[in-house]
Amino acid sequence: GAVVSQHPSRVICKSGTSVKIECRSLDFQATTMFWYRQFPKQSLMLMATSNEGSKATYEQGVEKDKFLINHASLTLSTLTVTSAHPEDSSFYICSARDSNSYEQYFGPGTRLTVT
Amino acid sequence: SQQGEEDPQALSIQEGENATMNCSYKTSINNLQWYRQNSGRGLVHLILIRSNEREKHSGRLRVTLDTSKKSSSLLITASRAADTASYFCATVGKATGRRALTFGSGTRLQVQP
């Protein structure tokens, strides 16, 4: 089956620093990728839709200047959490939509802890 | 905003028993999917049921969909300790062309050995 990877799987950073998370589709092209956030014991909430070659679409309440998304190729989207604060600590999960089949595949997630 | 609500929020059963989880959603959908998530891990896709289907089976899983009530249920038969996880329903809306999945609130299932 199709594979989506995320890197890093875990990251701990100090408050005020920036962290970049990568989402890659390994064996298919993805014009569209999605970024979700999940707080402990809660469900996944969509943060933004990442479109290759164009600007991301952010959900209401998600600051686009804080969560920078770059989808520079058909297999890679990055999410940069800028000036991270402890309240940004969460599990970030991406999904990639196969450009041919339109099926969505999820990455394994990235656990971000901001100290 | 989160579309689906699931109940129960938490469910604890003994091995061998059946587990039933329910999901409700708000808008018209193309399909409804169920996912499983072990604690702190990624999502595992379990099953997809299309809006024109009423019931679907996959191994020990049985999913029903009632579009008139905007609800779905997931039944796990003969549960095992390894089924302990959180289970989420997720939908893709029909009207808006929204392609992202909208997740329900989830049910945390604990299967006691």
PDB file of C-alpha atoms in Angstrom:
ATOM      1  CA  GLY A   1       0.000   0.000   0.000  1.00  0.00           C
ATOM      2  CA  ALA A   2       0.914   3.647  -0.291  1.00  0.00           C
ATOM      3  CA  VAL A   3       3.292   4.978   2.331  1.00  0.00           C
ATOM      4  CA  VAL A   4       3.523   8.403   3.868  1.00  0.00           C
ATOM      5  CA  SER A   5       6.452   9.241   6.099  1.00  0.00           C
ATOM      6  CA  GLN A   6       6.912  12.016   8.609  1.00  0.00           C
ATOM      7  CA  HIS A   7      10.132  13.338  10.001  1.00  0.00           C
ATOM      8  CA  PRO A   8      10.977  13.703  12.775  1.00  0.00           C
ATOM      9  CA  SER A   9       8.795  11.286  14.706  1.00  0.00           C
ATOM     10  CA  ARG A  10       9.533  13.117  17.931  1.00  0.00           C
ATOM     11  CA  VAL A  11      11.007  16.515  18.654  1.00  0.00           C
ATOM     12  CA  ILE A  12      11.602  18.499  21.806  1.00  0.00           C
ATOM     13  CA  CYS A  13      12.390  22.160  21.429  1.00  0.00           C
ATOM     14  CA  LYS A  14      12.724  25.208  23.619  1.00  0.00           C
ATOM     15  CA  SER A  15      10.081  27.879  23.756  1.00  0.00           C
ATOM     16  CA  GLY A  16      10.647  30.544  21.098  1.00  0.00           C
ATOM     17  CA  THR A  17      12.407  28.310  18.606  1.00  0.00           C
ATOM     18  CA  SER A  18      11.032  27.028  15.287  1.00  0.00           C
ATOM     19  CA  VAL A  19      10.508  23.438  14.288  1.00  0.00           C
ATOM     20  CA  LYS A  20      10.059  21.999  10.820  1.00  0.00           C
ATOM     21  CA  ILE A  21       8.108  18.799  10.222  1.00  0.00           C
ATOM     22  CA  GLU A  22       8.290  16.998   6.880  1.00  0.00           C
ATOM     23  CA  CYS A  23       5.585  14.904   5.266  1.00  0.00           C
ATOM     24  CA  ARG A  24       6.547  12.756   2.272  1.00  0.00           C
ATOM     25  CA  SER A  25       4.565  10.495  -0.001  1.00  0.00           C
ATOM     26  CA  LEU A  26       6.999   7.723  -0.807  1.00  0.00           C
ATOM     27  CA  ASP A  27       5.504   5.925  -3.784  1.00  0.00           C
ATOM     28  CA  PHE A  28       2.872   8.242  -5.175  1.00  0.00           C
ATOM     29  CA  GLN A  29       2.364  11.856  -6.078  1.00  0.00           C
ATOM     30  CA  ALA A  30       0.228  14.049  -3.883  1.00  0.00           C
ATOM     31  CA  THR A  31      -1.024  17.365  -5.202  1.00  0.00           C
ATOM     32  CA  THR A  32      -2.826  17.842  -1.916  1.00  0.00           C
ATOM     33  CA  MET A  33      -1.693  17.112   1.615  1.00  0.00           C
ATOM     34  CA  PHE A  34      -3.460  17.831   4.867  1.00  0.00           C
ATOM     35  CA  TRP A  35      -2.078  18.747   8.265  1.00  0.00           C
ATOM     36  CA  TYR A  36      -3.923  17.747  11.420  1.00  0.00           C
ATOM     37  CA  ARG A  37      -3.244  18.389  15.083  1.00  0.00           C
ATOM     38  CA  GLN A  38      -4.257  16.129  17.930  1.00  0.00           C
ATOM     39  CA  PHE A  39      -4.120  17.061  21.607  1.00  0.00           C
ATOM     40  CA  PRO A  40      -4.001  14.294  24.235  1.00  0.00           C
ATOM     41  CA  LYS A  41      -7.169  12.251  24.460  1.00  0.00           C
ATOM     42  CA  GLN A  42      -8.799  14.333  21.732  1.00  0.00           C
ATOM     43  CA  SER A  43      -9.637  13.835  18.096  1.00  0.00           C
ATOM     44  CA  LEU A  44      -7.769  15.039  15.041  1.00  0.00           C
ATOM     45  CA  MET A  45      -8.483  18.602  13.991  1.00  0.00           C
ATOM     46  CA  LEU A  46      -7.668  19.804  10.500  1.00  0.00           C
ATOM     47  CA  MET A  47      -5.219  22.698  10.535  1.00  0.00           C
ATOM     48  CA  ALA A  48      -4.650  23.346   6.870  1.00  0.00           C
ATOM     49  CA  THR A  49      -4.789  22.000   3.354  1.00  0.00           C
ATOM     50  CA  SER A  50      -1.488  22.105   1.526  1.00  0.00           C
ATOM     51  CA  ASN A  51      -1.598  22.434  -2.255  1.00  0.00           C
ATOM     52  CA  GLU A  52       1.441  21.845  -4.428  1.00  0.00           C
ATOM     53  CA  GLY A  53       2.604  25.037  -6.047  1.00  0.00           C
ATOM     54  CA  SER A  54       0.120  27.314  -4.327  1.00  0.00           C
ATOM     55  CA  LYS A  55      -0.694  28.755  -0.932  1.00  0.00           C
ATOM     56  CA  ALA A  56      -2.076  26.582   1.802  1.00  0.00           C
ATOM     57  CA  THR A  57      -5.654  26.952   2.958  1.00  0.00           C
ATOM     58  CA  TYR A  58      -5.918  27.355   6.709  1.00  0.00           C
ATOM     59  CA  GLU A  59      -8.836  26.416   8.898  1.00  0.00           C
ATOM     60  CA  GLN A  60     -10.510  29.043  11.014  1.00  0.00           C
ATOM     61  CA  GLY A  61      -8.511  29.854  14.105  1.00  0.00           C
ATOM     62  CA  VAL A  62      -5.199  28.542  12.762  1.00  0.00           C
ATOM     63  CA  GLU A  63      -2.582  31.277  12.406  1.00  0.00           C
ATOM     64  CA  LYS A  64      -0.935  31.058   9.014  1.00  0.00           C
ATOM     65  CA  ASP A  65       2.041  33.111  10.147  1.00  0.00           C
ATOM     66  CA  LYS A  66       2.692  30.740  13.006  1.00  0.00           C
ATOM     67  CA  PHE A  67       2.206  27.492  11.115  1.00  0.00           C
ATOM     68  CA  LEU A  68       4.045  27.909   7.831  1.00  0.00           C
ATOM     69  CA  ILE A  69       3.279  25.346   5.171  1.00  0.00           C
ATOM     70  CA  ASN A  70       5.335  24.749   2.064  1.00  0.00           C
ATOM     71  CA  HIS A  71       4.351  22.209  -0.573  1.00  0.00           C
ATOM     72  CA  ALA A  72       7.184  22.635  -3.005  1.00  0.00           C
ATOM     73  CA  SER A  73       6.975  19.281  -4.760  1.00  0.00           C
ATOM     74  CA  LEU A  74       4.443  16.572  -5.485  1.00  0.00           C
ATOM     75  CA  THR A  75       5.879  14.373  -2.740  1.00  0.00           C
ATOM     76  CA  LEU A  76       6.808  16.777   0.043  1.00  0.00           C
ATOM     77  CA  SER A  77       4.977  19.174   2.305  1.00  0.00           C
ATOM     78  CA  THR A  78       6.550  20.846   5.321  1.00  0.00           C
ATOM     79  CA  LEU A  79       4.958  22.394   8.374  1.00  0.00           C
ATOM     80  CA  THR A  80       7.066  24.866  10.330  1.00  0.00           C
ATOM     81  CA  VAL A  81       5.908  25.819  13.789  1.00  0.00           C
ATOM     82  CA  THR A  82       7.436  29.233  14.337  1.00  0.00           C
ATOM     83  CA  SER A  83       8.218  30.701  17.766  1.00  0.00           C
ATOM     84  CA  ALA A  84       6.880  27.596  19.414  1.00  0.00           C
ATOM     85  CA  HIS A  85       5.257  27.799  22.836  1.00  0.00           C
ATOM     86  CA  PRO A  86       4.325  25.046  25.286  1.00  0.00           C
ATOM     87  CA  GLU A  87       0.703  25.216  24.143  1.00  0.00           C
ATOM     88  CA  ASP A  88       1.862  24.137  20.673  1.00  0.00           C
ATOM     89  CA  SER A  89       2.915  20.807  22.145  1.00  0.00           C
ATOM     90  CA  SER A  90       0.806  18.270  20.311  1.00  0.00           C
ATOM     91  CA  PHE A  91       0.761  15.343  17.911  1.00  0.00           C
ATOM     92  CA  TYR A  92       0.916  16.571  14.311  1.00  0.00           C
ATOM     93  CA  ILE A  93      -0.293  14.177  11.613  1.00  0.00           C
ATOM     94  CA  CYS A  94      -0.222  14.678   7.880  1.00  0.00           C
ATOM     95  CA  SER A  95      -2.147  12.903   5.180  1.00  0.00           C
ATOM     96  CA  ALA A  96      -1.431  12.821   1.460  1.00  0.00           C
ATOM     97  CA  ARG A  97      -4.037  12.505  -1.257  1.00  0.00           C
ATOM     98  CA  ASP A  98      -2.955  10.359  -4.175  1.00  0.00           C
ATOM     99  CA  SER A  99      -3.277  12.503  -7.302  1.00  0.00           C
ATOM    100  CA  ASN A 100      -4.469   9.522  -9.349  1.00  0.00           C
ATOM    101  CA  SER A 101      -6.713   7.536  -7.037  1.00  0.00           C
ATOM    102  CA  TYR A 102      -7.735  10.378  -4.671  1.00  0.00           C
ATOM    103  CA  GLU A 103      -7.230   7.998  -1.764  1.00  0.00           C
ATOM    104  CA  GLN A 104      -5.796   9.568   1.388  1.00  0.00           C
ATOM    105  CA  TYR A 105      -2.973   8.024   3.346  1.00  0.00           C
ATOM    106  CA  PHE A 106      -1.804   9.103   6.774  1.00  0.00           C
ATOM    107  CA  GLY A 107       1.689   9.600   8.076  1.00  0.00           C
ATOM    108  CA  PRO A 108       2.719   8.129  11.433  1.00  0.00           C
ATOM    109  CA  GLY A 109       2.651  11.497  13.180  1.00  0.00           C
ATOM    110  CA  THR A 110       5.162  13.778  14.883  1.00  0.00           C
ATOM    111  CA  ARG A 111       5.116  14.332  18.629  1.00  0.00           C
ATOM    112  CA  LEU A 112       6.166  17.918  19.387  1.00  0.00           C
ATOM    113  CA  THR A 113       7.040  18.907  22.925  1.00  0.00           C
ATOM    114  CA  VAL A 114       7.887  22.534  23.624  1.00  0.00           C
ATOM    115  CA  THR A 115       9.630  23.156  26.932  1.00  0.00           C
TER     116      THR A 115
ATOM    117  CA  SER B   1     -15.356  22.431  13.240  1.00  0.00           C
ATOM    118  CA  GLN B   2     -15.578  18.837  14.232  1.00  0.00           C
ATOM    119  CA  GLN B   3     -18.403  17.151  12.422  1.00  0.00           C
ATOM    120  CA  GLY B   4     -18.875  13.828  14.107  1.00  0.00           C
ATOM    121  CA  GLU B   5     -19.755  12.836  17.588  1.00  0.00           C
ATOM    122  CA  GLU B   6     -19.093   9.366  18.840  1.00  0.00           C
ATOM    123  CA  ASP B   7     -20.455   7.403  21.696  1.00  0.00           C
ATOM    124  CA  PRO B   8     -19.552   6.037  24.007  1.00  0.00           C
ATOM    125  CA  GLN B   9     -16.486   8.169  24.704  1.00  0.00           C
ATOM    126  CA  ALA B  10     -14.963   5.225  26.508  1.00  0.00           C
ATOM    127  CA  LEU B  11     -15.821   1.545  26.565  1.00  0.00           C
ATOM    128  CA  SER B  12     -14.354  -1.230  28.687  1.00  0.00           C
ATOM    129  CA  ILE B  13     -15.182  -4.854  27.938  1.00  0.00           C
ATOM    130  CA  GLN B  14     -13.833  -8.331  28.530  1.00  0.00           C
ATOM    131  CA  GLU B  15     -11.991 -10.325  25.893  1.00  0.00           C
ATOM    132  CA  GLY B  16     -14.413 -12.276  23.756  1.00  0.00           C
ATOM    133  CA  GLU B  17     -17.225  -9.759  24.095  1.00  0.00           C
ATOM    134  CA  ASN B  18     -18.474  -7.595  21.255  1.00  0.00           C
ATOM    135  CA  ALA B  19     -17.812  -3.857  21.162  1.00  0.00           C
ATOM    136  CA  THR B  20     -20.159  -1.411  19.478  1.00  0.00           C
ATOM    137  CA  MET B  21     -19.279   2.191  18.771  1.00  0.00           C
ATOM    138  CA  ASN B  22     -21.585   4.770  17.256  1.00  0.00           C
ATOM    139  CA  CYS B  23     -20.879   7.839  15.207  1.00  0.00           C
ATOM    140  CA  SER B  24     -23.150  10.683  14.152  1.00  0.00           C
ATOM    141  CA  TYR B  25     -22.398  13.354  11.591  1.00  0.00           C
ATOM    142  CA  LYS B  26     -24.059  16.538  10.437  1.00  0.00           C
ATOM    143  CA  THR B  27     -23.882  16.997   6.679  1.00  0.00           C
ATOM    144  CA  SER B  28     -24.342  14.888   3.556  1.00  0.00           C
ATOM    145  CA  ILE B  29     -21.368  12.679   2.883  1.00  0.00           C
ATOM    146  CA  ASN B  30     -19.729  10.760   0.064  1.00  0.00           C
ATOM    147  CA  ASN B  31     -18.423   8.088   2.379  1.00  0.00           C
ATOM    148  CA  LEU B  32     -17.649   7.340   5.986  1.00  0.00           C
ATOM    149  CA  GLN B  33     -14.473   5.718   7.201  1.00  0.00           C
ATOM    150  CA  TRP B  34     -13.376   4.169  10.458  1.00  0.00           C
ATOM    151  CA  TYR B  35      -9.849   4.437  11.800  1.00  0.00           C
ATOM    152  CA  ARG B  36      -8.027   2.945  14.710  1.00  0.00           C
ATOM    153  CA  GLN B  37      -5.275   4.640  16.698  1.00  0.00           C
ATOM    154  CA  ASN B  38      -3.117   2.995  19.299  1.00  0.00           C
ATOM    155  CA  SER B  39      -1.978   5.318  22.056  1.00  0.00           C
ATOM    156  CA  GLY B  40       0.512   7.857  20.740  1.00  0.00           C
ATOM    157  CA  ARG B  41       0.645   6.292  17.309  1.00  0.00           C
ATOM    158  CA  GLY B  42      -0.600   7.028  13.813  1.00  0.00           C
ATOM    159  CA  LEU B  43      -3.926   6.101  12.270  1.00  0.00           C
ATOM    160  CA  VAL B  44      -4.764   2.745  10.780  1.00  0.00           C
ATOM    161  CA  HIS B  45      -7.544   2.686   8.189  1.00  0.00           C
ATOM    162  CA  LEU B  46     -10.089  -0.005   9.019  1.00  0.00           C
ATOM    163  CA  ILE B  47     -12.975   0.234   6.609  1.00  0.00           C
ATOM    164  CA  LEU B  48     -14.780   2.584   4.236  1.00  0.00           C
ATOM    165  CA  ILE B  49     -18.500   2.539   3.591  1.00  0.00           C
ATOM    166  CA  ARG B  50     -20.007   4.550   0.763  1.00  0.00           C
ATOM    167  CA  SER B  51     -23.136   6.625   1.120  1.00  0.00           C
ATOM    168  CA  ASN B  52     -25.136   4.160  -1.006  1.00  0.00           C
ATOM    169  CA  GLU B  53     -24.138   1.194   1.142  1.00  0.00           C
ATOM    170  CA  ARG B  54     -25.911   0.162   4.329  1.00  0.00           C
ATOM    171  CA  GLU B  55     -23.623  -2.475   5.761  1.00  0.00           C
ATOM    172  CA  LYS B  56     -20.103  -3.722   5.218  1.00  0.00           C
ATOM    173  CA  HIS B  57     -18.012  -6.473   6.747  1.00  0.00           C
ATOM    174  CA  SER B  58     -14.282  -6.970   7.059  1.00  0.00           C
ATOM    175  CA  GLY B  59     -13.085  -9.845   9.213  1.00  0.00           C
ATOM    176  CA  ARG B  60     -14.353  -9.210  12.743  1.00  0.00           C
ATOM    177  CA  LEU B  61     -15.553  -5.735  11.817  1.00  0.00           C
ATOM    178  CA  ARG B  62     -19.067  -4.851  10.819  1.00  0.00           C
ATOM    179  CA  VAL B  63     -20.006  -1.311   9.863  1.00  0.00           C
ATOM    180  CA  THR B  64     -23.478   0.033   9.268  1.00  0.00           C
ATOM    181  CA  LEU B  65     -24.505   3.351   7.796  1.00  0.00           C
ATOM    182  CA  ASP B  66     -27.875   5.043   8.082  1.00  0.00           C
ATOM    183  CA  THR B  67     -27.818   8.186   5.962  1.00  0.00           C
ATOM    184  CA  SER B  68     -31.353   9.128   6.985  1.00  0.00           C
ATOM    185  CA  LYS B  69     -30.216   9.362  10.601  1.00  0.00           C
ATOM    186  CA  LYS B  70     -26.705  10.502   9.669  1.00  0.00           C
ATOM    187  CA  SER B  71     -25.194   7.797  11.816  1.00  0.00           C
ATOM    188  CA  SER B  72     -22.880   4.829  11.597  1.00  0.00           C
ATOM    189  CA  SER B  73     -21.865   2.040  13.907  1.00  0.00           C
ATOM    190  CA  LEU B  74     -18.754  -0.081  14.166  1.00  0.00           C
ATOM    191  CA  LEU B  75     -19.071  -3.521  15.704  1.00  0.00           C
ATOM    192  CA  ILE B  76     -15.995  -5.509  16.667  1.00  0.00           C
ATOM    193  CA  THR B  77     -16.896  -9.115  17.374  1.00  0.00           C
ATOM    194  CA  ALA B  78     -15.023 -11.487  19.656  1.00  0.00           C
ATOM    195  CA  SER B  79     -12.770  -8.710  20.905  1.00  0.00           C
ATOM    196  CA  ARG B  80      -9.148  -9.287  21.837  1.00  0.00           C
ATOM    197  CA  ALA B  81      -6.831  -7.416  24.171  1.00  0.00           C
ATOM    198  CA  ALA B  82      -4.974  -6.227  21.064  1.00  0.00           C
ATOM    199  CA  ASP B  83      -8.105  -4.360  19.963  1.00  0.00           C
ATOM    200  CA  THR B  84      -7.489  -1.868  22.781  1.00  0.00           C
ATOM    201  CA  ALA B  85      -7.195   1.490  21.008  1.00  0.00           C
ATOM    202  CA  SER B  86      -9.117   4.620  20.110  1.00  0.00           C
ATOM    203  CA  TYR B  87     -11.521   4.372  17.212  1.00  0.00           C
ATOM    204  CA  PHE B  88     -12.547   7.324  15.073  1.00  0.00           C
ATOM    205  CA  CYS B  89     -15.098   7.761  12.348  1.00  0.00           C
ATOM    206  CA  ALA B  90     -14.251  10.226   9.605  1.00  0.00           C
ATOM    207  CA  THR B  91     -16.257  11.691   6.767  1.00  0.00           C
ATOM    208  CA  VAL B  92     -15.743  13.563   3.541  1.00  0.00           C
ATOM    209  CA  GLY B  93     -18.525  16.057   2.936  1.00  0.00           C
ATOM    210  CA  LYS B  94     -20.435  16.001  -0.301  1.00  0.00           C
ATOM    211  CA  ALA B  95     -21.783  19.493  -0.724  1.00  0.00           C
ATOM    212  CA  THR B  96     -18.767  21.712  -0.274  1.00  0.00           C
ATOM    213  CA  GLY B  97     -16.260  19.646  -2.168  1.00  0.00           C
ATOM    214  CA  ARG B  98     -14.124  19.611   0.933  1.00  0.00           C
ATOM    215  CA  ARG B  99     -11.581  16.916   0.514  1.00  0.00           C
ATOM    216  CA  ALA B 100     -10.142  16.721   4.001  1.00  0.00           C
ATOM    217  CA  LEU B 101     -11.486  14.164   6.410  1.00  0.00           C
ATOM    218  CA  THR B 102     -13.510  15.405   9.349  1.00  0.00           C
ATOM    219  CA  PHE B 103     -13.056  13.223  12.386  1.00  0.00           C
ATOM    220  CA  GLY B 104     -15.463  12.264  15.111  1.00  0.00           C
ATOM    221  CA  SER B 105     -14.610  12.666  18.752  1.00  0.00           C
ATOM    222  CA  GLY B 106     -13.507   9.055  19.098  1.00  0.00           C
ATOM    223  CA  THR B 107     -14.213   6.105  21.354  1.00  0.00           C
ATOM    224  CA  ARG B 108     -11.485   4.759  23.634  1.00  0.00           C
ATOM    225  CA  LEU B 109     -11.873   1.002  23.799  1.00  0.00           C
ATOM    226  CA  GLN B 110     -10.254  -1.026  26.550  1.00  0.00           C
ATOM    227  CA  VAL B 111     -10.396  -4.805  26.200  1.00  0.00           C
ATOM    228  CA  GLN B 112      -9.546  -6.581  29.425  1.00  0.00           C
ATOM    229  CA  PRO B 113      -7.744  -9.925  29.020  1.00  0.00           C
TER     230      PRO B 113
END
